[in-house]
C-alpha cells in the first residue's frame, strides 16, 4: 500500500483551506436523508483533505449500546453495516464511552484500548486519530476514525479540525437517523394496517359463519319447536311441554353463542367490571394456572383499555400454548402518567439475547405474529411493549402506555 503524499492537516495552506473543507462537509451533509451515503461522502472528503489514508465513520445505534460502521473509504466500503463495536470496546468504543479524542501514533497493539478487527486490516496502518461526533441536540452520535500508513504525529490543530468536522456531521447524521426511524415506523404502520384489514375481513367471515351455522340455525330450530308448541298445545299438552323445554334449551344456547360472538368484537366485561376486573376475569378463563394478581382500579380511555386487555389476552394464550408454566403474575398500575401492564410466568422461557429484545424481534410460537400483534397494539395507543425471557427462567411481557393526566 502506498501512503498519501499530501501535506498533514497542520500543513494545510491556511485557514481558507480549512474553511473550504468545512464548507464541503456542510454541502455533503445537505445532500440527502440517508445515513450510509452521507457517511461515505464525508469519509471521502476527510481523506482527500486531511492527508490520511482511510476514514471510518461509526454511528451509534438507537439503543446507545454499540457502534456500527456506517461509512468508509475504499476498499473498506464493502464492510459497511458488518462491523459493530459495543460501547467501551476498541478505540472507537473507548472514545464513545469517554466522549474525548484518542490518538495512537505507533505500536497500536501495545495500547490496551486497541482491538484488532481483521476486516479493517489494522496492521496495514501505523497511526490513527479517533474523535467523537457530537451535537448539542443529540449528544453523542458516533465516532470518526482516520488512519495513516506512515507514522503520523496528529497535532492539536488536527484534532480540533476533526472534532469540528465531527460536530458538523453529527447533526446531519442525527437527522438522517430520525428520518430512517420515521420511514421505518411509517412502513410498519402501513404493514400493520394491511394486517388489521386482512384480520378484520377474516374475523368478519368467521363471525358470519358462526352466526349462520350456529345462531341462525338454532333460531330456525327454535321457530320449529315453537310452531310445534302452538300446534299441539290443546291436542297434546305433554308433547307441547316437551317442545317448549327444548325451545328453552335452544334459547339458552343461542344466548350463550351470541355473547361469545359479541365478546369477540368488544369485551363486554370491560363495560361491566372495568379493566382491572376484566383482567381478573380473563385470568379465570385460562385453566391449569395459578395467578398472582396486583391490579389497580384506575380507569383509562376506552381504546387504551381495549388495547391492554387484548395484549393480556394474547400473552396469556402464549403462556398456555408455549410456556409450560404453573404460575402467572399479572400486574396493572397507573403511575406518573403511565399505565403499566406486566404479565410474567415461571415457564420454560426462551433466548432473547443480552438484556432482552423488543417484542417485534421474538418468535416463540414459530411465526411471531402474536408478539408482533401485541407490539403493534401497544404502539397504536402510543405505548411500547418489551419481552424479557431466558431459557428456564420464564418470560415477562410488559406494556407501557402514556395516559393523559388532569
mmCIF file with all atom_site columns, N, CA and C in Angstrom, residues 320-356:
data_model
loop_
_atom_site.group_PDB
_atom_site.id
_atom_site.type_symbol
_atom_site.label_atom_id
_atom_site.label_alt_id
_atom_site.label_comp_id
_atom_site.label_asym_id
_atom_site.label_entity_id
_atom_site.label_seq_id
_atom_site.pdbx_PDB_ins_code
_atom_site.Cartn_x
_atom_site.Cartn_y
_atom_site.Cartn_z
_atom_site.occupancy
_atom_site.B_iso_or_equiv
_atom_site.pdbx_formal_charge
_atom_site.auth_seq_id
_atom_site.auth_comp_id
_atom_site.auth_asym_id
_atom_site.auth_atom_id
_atom_site.pdbx_PDB_model_num
ATOM 1   N N  . UNK A 1 320 ? -50.279 -20.226 27.870 1.00 0.00 ? 320 UNK A N  1
ATOM 2   C CA . UNK A 1 320 ? -50.996 -21.503 27.862 1.00 0.00 ? 320 UNK A CA 1
ATOM 3   C C  . UNK A 1 320 ? -50.459 -22.445 26.782 1.00 0.00 ? 320 UNK A C  1
ATOM 4   N N  . UNK A 1 321 ? -50.131 -21.893 25.609 1.00 0.00 ? 321 UNK A N  1
ATOM 5   C CA . UNK A 1 321 ? -49.730 -22.736 24.481 1.00 0.00 ? 321 UNK A CA 1
ATOM 6   C C  . UNK A 1 321 ? -48.262 -23.128 24.509 1.00 0.00 ? 321 UNK A C  1
ATOM 7   N N  . UNK A 1 322 ? -47.388 -22.244 25.047 1.00 0.00 ? 322 UNK A N  1
ATOM 8   C CA . UNK A 1 322 ? -45.954 -22.444 24.843 1.00 0.00 ? 322 UNK A CA 1
ATOM 9   C C  . UNK A 1 322 ? -45.118 -22.540 26.114 1.00 0.00 ? 322 UNK A C  1
ATOM 10  N N  . UNK A 1 323 ? -45.563 -21.923 27.213 1.00 0.00 ? 323 UNK A N  1
ATOM 11  C CA . UNK A 1 323 ? -44.637 -21.679 28.326 1.00 0.00 ? 323 UNK A CA 1
ATOM 12  C C  . UNK A 1 323 ? -44.436 -22.876 29.251 1.00 0.00 ? 323 UNK A C  1
ATOM 13  N N  . UNK A 1 324 ? -45.409 -23.791 29.291 1.00 0.00 ? 324 UNK A N  1
ATOM 14  C CA . UNK A 1 324 ? -45.366 -24.886 30.269 1.00 0.00 ? 324 UNK A CA 1
ATOM 15  C C  . UNK A 1 324 ? -45.177 -24.329 31.690 1.00 0.00 ? 324 UNK A C  1
ATOM 16  N N  . UNK A 1 325 ? -45.954 -23.303 32.002 1.00 0.00 ? 325 UNK A N  1
ATOM 17  C CA . UNK A 1 325 ? -45.847 -22.614 33.293 1.00 0.00 ? 325 UNK A CA 1
ATOM 18  C C  . UNK A 1 325 ? -46.896 -23.133 34.262 1.00 0.00 ? 325 UNK A C  1
ATOM 19  N N  . UNK A 1 326 ? -46.658 -22.918 35.554 1.00 0.00 ? 326 UNK A N  1
ATOM 20  C CA . UNK A 1 326 ? -47.636 -23.261 36.578 1.00 0.00 ? 326 UNK A CA 1
ATOM 21  C C  . UNK A 1 326 ? -48.246 -22.018 37.221 1.00 0.00 ? 326 UNK A C  1
ATOM 22  N N  . UNK A 1 327 ? -47.520 -20.887 37.157 1.00 0.00 ? 327 UNK A N  1
ATOM 23  C CA . UNK A 1 327 ? -47.987 -19.664 37.812 1.00 0.00 ? 327 UNK A CA 1
ATOM 24  C C  . UNK A 1 327 ? -47.769 -18.464 36.895 1.00 0.00 ? 327 UNK A C  1
ATOM 25  N N  . UNK A 1 328 ? -48.725 -17.550 36.921 1.00 0.00 ? 328 UNK A N  1
ATOM 26  C CA . UNK A 1 328 ? -48.621 -16.291 36.175 1.00 0.00 ? 328 UNK A CA 1
ATOM 27  C C  . UNK A 1 328 ? -48.811 -15.145 37.153 1.00 0.00 ? 328 UNK A C  1
ATOM 28  N N  . UNK A 1 329 ? -47.948 -14.136 37.034 1.00 0.00 ? 329 UNK A N  1
ATOM 29  C CA . UNK A 1 329 ? -48.106 -12.899 37.810 1.00 0.00 ? 329 UNK A CA 1
ATOM 30  C C  . UNK A 1 329 ? -48.626 -11.825 36.857 1.00 0.00 ? 329 UNK A C  1
ATOM 31  N N  . UNK A 1 330 ? -49.764 -11.242 37.180 1.00 0.00 ? 330 UNK A N  1
ATOM 32  C CA . UNK A 1 330 ? -50.340 -10.192 36.339 1.00 0.00 ? 330 UNK A CA 1
ATOM 33  C C  . UNK A 1 330 ? -50.472 -8.928  37.170 1.00 0.00 ? 330 UNK A C  1
ATOM 34  N N  . UNK A 1 331 ? -49.836 -7.869  36.692 1.00 0.00 ? 331 UNK A N  1
ATOM 35  C CA . UNK A 1 331 ? -49.830 -6.608  37.439 1.00 0.00 ? 331 UNK A CA 1
ATOM 36  C C  . UNK A 1 331 ? -50.284 -5.477  36.509 1.00 0.00 ? 331 UNK A C  1
ATOM 37  N N  . UNK A 1 332 ? -51.102 -4.586  37.055 1.00 0.00 ? 332 UNK A N  1
ATOM 38  C CA . UNK A 1 332 ? -51.532 -3.404  36.321 1.00 0.00 ? 332 UNK A CA 1
ATOM 39  C C  . UNK A 1 332 ? -51.582 -2.224  37.284 1.00 0.00 ? 332 UNK A C  1
ATOM 40  N N  . UNK A 1 333 ? -50.974 -1.108  36.839 1.00 0.00 ? 333 UNK A N  1
ATOM 41  C CA . UNK A 1 333 ? -50.972 0.098   37.669 1.00 0.00 ? 333 UNK A CA 1
ATOM 42  C C  . UNK A 1 333 ? -50.797 1.317   36.777 1.00 0.00 ? 333 UNK A C  1
ATOM 43  N N  . UNK A 1 334 ? -51.231 2.442   37.265 1.00 0.00 ? 334 UNK A N  1
ATOM 44  C CA . UNK A 1 334 ? -51.010 3.725   36.599 1.00 0.00 ? 334 UNK A CA 1
ATOM 45  C C  . UNK A 1 334 ? -50.246 4.611   37.568 1.00 0.00 ? 334 UNK A C  1
ATOM 46  N N  . UNK A 1 335 ? -49.103 5.110   37.099 1.00 0.00 ? 335 UNK A N  1
ATOM 47  C CA . UNK A 1 335 ? -48.271 5.955   37.954 1.00 0.00 ? 335 UNK A CA 1
ATOM 48  C C  . UNK A 1 335 ? -47.550 6.983   37.099 1.00 0.00 ? 335 UNK A C  1
ATOM 49  N N  . UNK A 1 336 ? -47.564 8.227   37.551 1.00 0.00 ? 336 UNK A N  1
ATOM 50  C CA . UNK A 1 336 ? -46.858 9.328   36.888 1.00 0.00 ? 336 UNK A CA 1
ATOM 51  C C  . UNK A 1 336 ? -47.221 9.420   35.412 1.00 0.00 ? 336 UNK A C  1
ATOM 52  N N  . UNK A 1 337 ? -48.521 9.279   35.120 1.00 0.00 ? 337 UNK A N  1
ATOM 53  C CA . UNK A 1 337 ? -48.979 9.448   33.749 1.00 0.00 ? 337 UNK A CA 1
ATOM 54  C C  . UNK A 1 337 ? -48.685 8.291   32.821 1.00 0.00 ? 337 UNK A C  1
ATOM 55  N N  . UNK A 1 338 ? -48.332 7.138   33.366 1.00 0.00 ? 338 UNK A N  1
ATOM 56  C CA . UNK A 1 338 ? -48.032 5.964   32.541 1.00 0.00 ? 338 UNK A CA 1
ATOM 57  C C  . UNK A 1 338 ? -48.775 4.745   33.075 1.00 0.00 ? 338 UNK A C  1
ATOM 58  N N  . UNK A 1 339 ? -49.485 4.073   32.183 1.00 0.00 ? 339 UNK A N  1
ATOM 59  C CA . UNK A 1 339 ? -50.119 2.805   32.533 1.00 0.00 ? 339 UNK A CA 1
ATOM 60  C C  . UNK A 1 339 ? -49.143 1.680   32.226 1.00 0.00 ? 339 UNK A C  1
ATOM 61  N N  . UNK A 1 340 ? -49.018 0.762   33.162 1.00 0.00 ? 340 UNK A N  1
ATOM 62  C CA . UNK A 1 340 ? -48.063 -0.344  33.001 1.00 0.00 ? 340 UNK A CA 1
ATOM 63  C C  . UNK A 1 340 ? -48.776 -1.670  33.251 1.00 0.00 ? 340 UNK A C  1
ATOM 64  N N  . UNK A 1 341 ? -48.725 -2.534  32.258 1.00 0.00 ? 341 UNK A N  1
ATOM 65  C CA . UNK A 1 341 ? -49.294 -3.876  32.351 1.00 0.00 ? 341 UNK A CA 1
ATOM 66  C C  . UNK A 1 341 ? -48.161 -4.881  32.224 1.00 0.00 ? 341 UNK A C  1
ATOM 67  N N  . UNK A 1 342 ? -48.079 -5.805  33.164 1.00 0.00 ? 342 UNK A N  1
ATOM 68  C CA . UNK A 1 342 ? -46.985 -6.784  33.170 1.00 0.00 ? 342 UNK A CA 1
ATOM 69  C C  . UNK A 1 342 ? -47.566 -8.181  33.373 1.00 0.00 ? 342 UNK A C  1
ATOM 70  N N  . UNK A 1 343 ? -47.190 -9.099  32.480 1.00 0.00 ? 343 UNK A N  1
ATOM 71  C CA . UNK A 1 343 ? -47.604 -10.494 32.574 1.00 0.00 ? 343 UNK A CA 1
ATOM 72  C C  . UNK A 1 343 ? -46.338 -11.337 32.618 1.00 0.00 ? 343 UNK A C  1
ATOM 73  N N  . UNK A 1 344 ? -46.066 -11.972 33.766 1.00 0.00 ? 344 UNK A N  1
ATOM 74  C CA . UNK A 1 344 ? -44.875 -12.796 33.932 1.00 0.00 ? 344 UNK A CA 1
ATOM 75  C C  . UNK A 1 344 ? -45.246 -14.230 34.249 1.00 0.00 ? 344 UNK A C  1
ATOM 76  N N  . UNK A 1 345 ? -44.430 -15.180 33.796 1.00 0.00 ? 345 UNK A N  1
ATOM 77  C CA . UNK A 1 345 ? -44.706 -16.579 34.090 1.00 0.00 ? 345 UNK A CA 1
ATOM 78  C C  . UNK A 1 345 ? -43.431 -17.277 34.546 1.00 0.00 ? 345 UNK A C  1
ATOM 79  N N  . UNK A 1 346 ? -43.593 -18.468 35.127 1.00 0.00 ? 346 UNK A N  1
ATOM 80  C CA . UNK A 1 346 ? -42.448 -19.250 35.596 1.00 0.00 ? 346 UNK A CA 1
ATOM 81  C C  . UNK A 1 346 ? -42.177 -20.431 34.667 1.00 0.00 ? 346 UNK A C  1
ATOM 82  N N  . UNK A 1 347 ? -42.472 -20.236 33.387 1.00 0.00 ? 347 UNK A N  1
ATOM 83  C CA . UNK A 1 347 ? -42.351 -21.315 32.419 1.00 0.00 ? 347 UNK A CA 1
ATOM 84  C C  . UNK A 1 347 ? -40.943 -21.524 31.890 1.00 0.00 ? 347 UNK A C  1
ATOM 85  N N  . UNK A 1 348 ? -40.859 -22.185 30.723 1.00 0.00 ? 348 UNK A N  1
ATOM 86  C CA . UNK A 1 348 ? -39.568 -22.614 30.181 1.00 0.00 ? 348 UNK A CA 1
ATOM 87  C C  . UNK A 1 348 ? -38.754 -21.465 29.609 1.00 0.00 ? 348 UNK A C  1
ATOM 88  N N  . UNK A 1 349 ? -39.404 -20.356 29.215 1.00 0.00 ? 349 UNK A N  1
ATOM 89  C CA . UNK A 1 349 ? -38.667 -19.221 28.671 1.00 0.00 ? 349 UNK A CA 1
ATOM 90  C C  . UNK A 1 349 ? -38.041 -19.532 27.328 1.00 0.00 ? 349 UNK A C  1
ATOM 91  N N  . UNK A 1 350 ? -37.329 -18.537 26.778 1.00 0.00 ? 350 UNK A N  1
ATOM 92  C CA . UNK A 1 350 ? -36.616 -18.719 25.513 1.00 0.00 ? 350 UNK A CA 1
ATOM 93  C C  . UNK A 1 350 ? -35.527 -17.673 25.431 1.00 0.00 ? 350 UNK A C  1
ATOM 94  N N  . UNK A 1 351 ? -34.569 -17.869 24.541 1.00 0.00 ? 351 UNK A N  1
ATOM 95  C CA . UNK A 1 351 ? -33.410 -16.976 24.438 1.00 0.00 ? 351 UNK A CA 1
ATOM 96  C C  . UNK A 1 351 ? -33.783 -15.727 23.676 1.00 0.00 ? 351 UNK A C  1
ATOM 97  N N  . UNK A 1 352 ? -33.465 -14.539 24.258 1.00 0.00 ? 352 UNK A N  1
ATOM 98  C CA . UNK A 1 352 ? -33.706 -13.271 23.579 1.00 0.00 ? 352 UNK A CA 1
ATOM 99  C C  . UNK A 1 352 ? -32.443 -12.458 23.407 1.00 0.00 ? 352 UNK A C  1
ATOM 100 N N  . UNK A 1 353 ? -31.304 -12.894 23.902 1.00 0.00 ? 353 UNK A N  1
ATOM 101 C CA . UNK A 1 353 ? -30.094 -12.095 23.864 1.00 0.00 ? 353 UNK A CA 1
ATOM 102 C C  . UNK A 1 353 ? -29.933 -11.307 25.140 1.00 0.00 ? 353 UNK A C  1
ATOM 103 N N  . UNK A 1 354 ? -28.782 -10.633 25.274 1.00 0.00 ? 354 UNK A N  1
ATOM 104 C CA . UNK A 1 354 ? -28.463 -9.910  26.496 1.00 0.00 ? 354 UNK A CA 1
ATOM 105 C C  . UNK A 1 354 ? -29.451 -8.775  26.708 1.00 0.00 ? 354 UNK A C  1
ATOM 106 N N  . UNK A 1 355 ? -30.062 -8.768  27.908 1.00 0.00 ? 355 UNK A N  1
ATOM 107 C CA . UNK A 1 355 ? -30.935 -7.657  28.277 1.00 0.00 ? 355 UNK A CA 1
ATOM 108 C C  . UNK A 1 355 ? -32.314 -7.708  27.676 1.00 0.00 ? 355 UNK A C  1
ATOM 109 N N  . UNK A 1 356 ? -32.636 -8.756  26.880 1.00 0.00 ? 356 UNK A N  1
ATOM 110 C CA . UNK A 1 356 ? -33.960 -8.836  26.273 1.00 0.00 ? 356 UNK A CA 1
ATOM 111 C C  . UNK A 1 356 ? -34.014 -8.070  24.971 1.00 0.00 ? 356 UNK A C  1
#
